[in-house]
Short mmCIF file of C-alpha atoms in Angstrom, two decimals:
data_model
loop_
_atom_site.label_atom_id
_atom_site.label_comp_id
_atom_site.label_asym_id
_atom_site.label_seq_id
_atom_site.Cartn_x
_atom_site.Cartn_y
_atom_site.Cartn_z
CA MET A 1 -42.07 0.59 0.17
CA PRO A 2 -38.49 1.42 0.52
CA SER A 3 -36.20 -1.54 0.07
CA THR A 4 -34.13 -2.86 3.36
CA ASN A 5 -31.34 -3.70 1.35
CA SER A 6 -30.05 -0.43 0.08
CA LYS A 7 -27.75 0.25 3.14
CA PRO A 8 -26.15 -3.05 2.66
CA ARG A 9 -25.60 -2.57 -1.19
CA SER A 10 -24.32 1.03 -0.77
CA ARG A 11 -21.68 -0.06 2.00
CA LEU A 12 -20.78 -2.99 -0.68
CA ALA A 13 -20.24 -0.22 -3.24
CA LEU A 14 -18.15 1.77 -0.92
CA VAL A 15 -15.85 -1.34 0.42
CA ILE A 16 -15.55 -2.19 -3.58
CA LEU A 17 -14.22 1.47 -4.22
CA GLY A 18 -12.03 1.34 -1.31
CA ASN A 19 -10.38 -1.85 -2.45
CA GLY A 20 -10.18 -0.44 -5.88
CA PHE A 21 -8.47 2.47 -4.54
CA MET A 22 -5.89 0.74 -2.56
CA ARG A 23 -5.13 -1.54 -5.55
CA ILE A 24 -4.56 1.69 -7.63
CA ALA A 25 -2.22 2.98 -5.00
CA SER A 26 -0.23 -0.33 -4.68
CA GLY A 27 0.28 -0.36 -8.58
CA ALA A 28 1.41 3.19 -8.13
CA SER A 29 3.73 2.54 -5.55
CA GLY A 30 5.27 -0.27 -7.66
CA VAL A 31 5.81 2.13 -10.41
CA LEU A 32 7.48 4.77 -8.38
CA VAL A 33 9.95 2.20 -6.74
CA GLY A 34 10.72 1.18 -10.41
CA LEU A 35 11.36 4.86 -11.18
CA TYR A 36 13.35 5.31 -8.13
CA LEU A 37 15.60 2.54 -8.98
CA ALA A 38 15.97 3.53 -12.72
CA ASP A 39 17.29 7.13 -11.18
CA LEU A 40 19.42 5.28 -9.03
CA ALA A 41 20.83 3.24 -11.70
CA ASN A 42 21.24 6.29 -13.85
CA ARG A 43 23.43 8.09 -10.83
CA GLY A 44 25.80 5.12 -11.16
CA PHE A 45 24.42 3.00 -8.24
CA HIS A 46 24.59 -0.92 -8.47
CA VAL A 47 20.72 -1.93 -9.25
CA ASN A 48 20.49 -5.28 -10.55
CA ALA A 49 17.53 -7.45 -11.29
CA ALA A 50 17.97 -9.32 -8.01
CA LEU A 51 17.13 -6.06 -6.05
CA VAL A 52 14.41 -5.31 -8.23
CA GLY A 53 12.96 -8.64 -7.75
CA THR A 54 13.26 -8.73 -3.81
CA LEU A 55 11.63 -5.35 -3.61
CA GLY A 56 8.63 -6.60 -5.41
CA ALA A 57 8.53 -10.06 -3.49
CA VAL A 58 8.70 -8.16 -0.25
CA SER A 59 5.79 -5.91 -1.06
CA PHE A 60 3.42 -8.85 -2.10
CA GLY A 61 5.00 -11.12 0.55
CA SER A 62 4.22 -8.50 3.28
CA GLU A 63 0.43 -8.24 2.11
CA LEU A 64 0.37 -12.13 2.03
CA ILE A 65 1.69 -12.51 5.64
CA ALA A 66 -0.14 -9.75 7.16
CA GLY A 67 -3.49 -10.82 5.59
CA VAL A 68 -4.49 -13.17 8.39
CA PRO A 69 -3.32 -11.00 11.41
CA MET A 70 -4.89 -7.89 9.95
CA GLY A 71 -8.14 -10.09 9.35
CA LEU A 72 -8.07 -11.13 12.91
CA ALA A 73 -7.34 -7.42 14.43
CA SER A 74 -10.32 -6.34 12.31
CA ASP A 75 -12.48 -8.91 14.43
CA ALA A 76 -11.23 -7.40 17.87
CA ILE A 77 -10.70 -3.50 16.76
CA ALA A 78 -13.32 -1.58 14.83
CA PRO A 79 -12.50 -1.76 11.28
CA ARG A 80 -13.08 1.82 10.64
CA GLY A 81 -10.24 2.79 13.33
CA LEU A 82 -7.86 0.01 11.78
CA MET A 83 -8.27 1.37 8.19
CA THR A 84 -7.99 4.98 9.34
CA GLY A 85 -4.81 3.98 11.22
CA GLY A 86 -3.37 2.40 8.22
CA ALA A 87 -4.14 5.14 5.93
CA ILE A 88 -2.27 7.55 8.54
CA LEU A 89 0.62 5.42 8.72
CA GLY A 90 0.90 5.22 4.96
CA ALA A 91 0.74 8.76 4.55
CA ILE A 92 3.43 9.46 7.03
CA ALA A 93 5.72 6.70 5.32
CA THR A 94 5.24 8.28 2.14
CA GLN A 95 5.96 11.68 3.67
CA LEU A 96 9.31 10.40 5.44
CA PHE A 97 10.17 8.72 1.92
CA GLY A 98 9.55 11.94 -0.14
CA MET A 99 11.72 14.13 2.92
CA SER A 100 14.61 11.78 2.94
CA SER A 101 17.59 12.93 0.80
CA ARG A 102 19.34 9.77 0.99
CA PRO A 103 17.25 6.44 1.44
CA SER A 104 19.68 3.78 1.73
CA ILE A 105 18.88 0.60 -0.87
CA SER A 106 22.13 -1.07 -1.63
CA SER A 107 22.81 -4.65 -2.75
#
């Protein structure tokens, strides 16, 4: 007799895997921002600890603030479409950042 719980378990595994990938991407973006700021400092731009701390706080603050509205949106909009839209927006943002020759970060 086949188990009726296999489908929810496989979905849970996919959710955990997806969450893990998002956390890895978030950590990698933090490292990339740090490398970018170090490169700016090596080129003679003024980069201080306040700027680095502010960028880190903004990153985690936006995740904290957007958590509740995005949770509500996932109830109103199909979660698959919402997650796909977020991934597409993230890919576009990454591409735009890579294409820019002079992203303005000043303190």
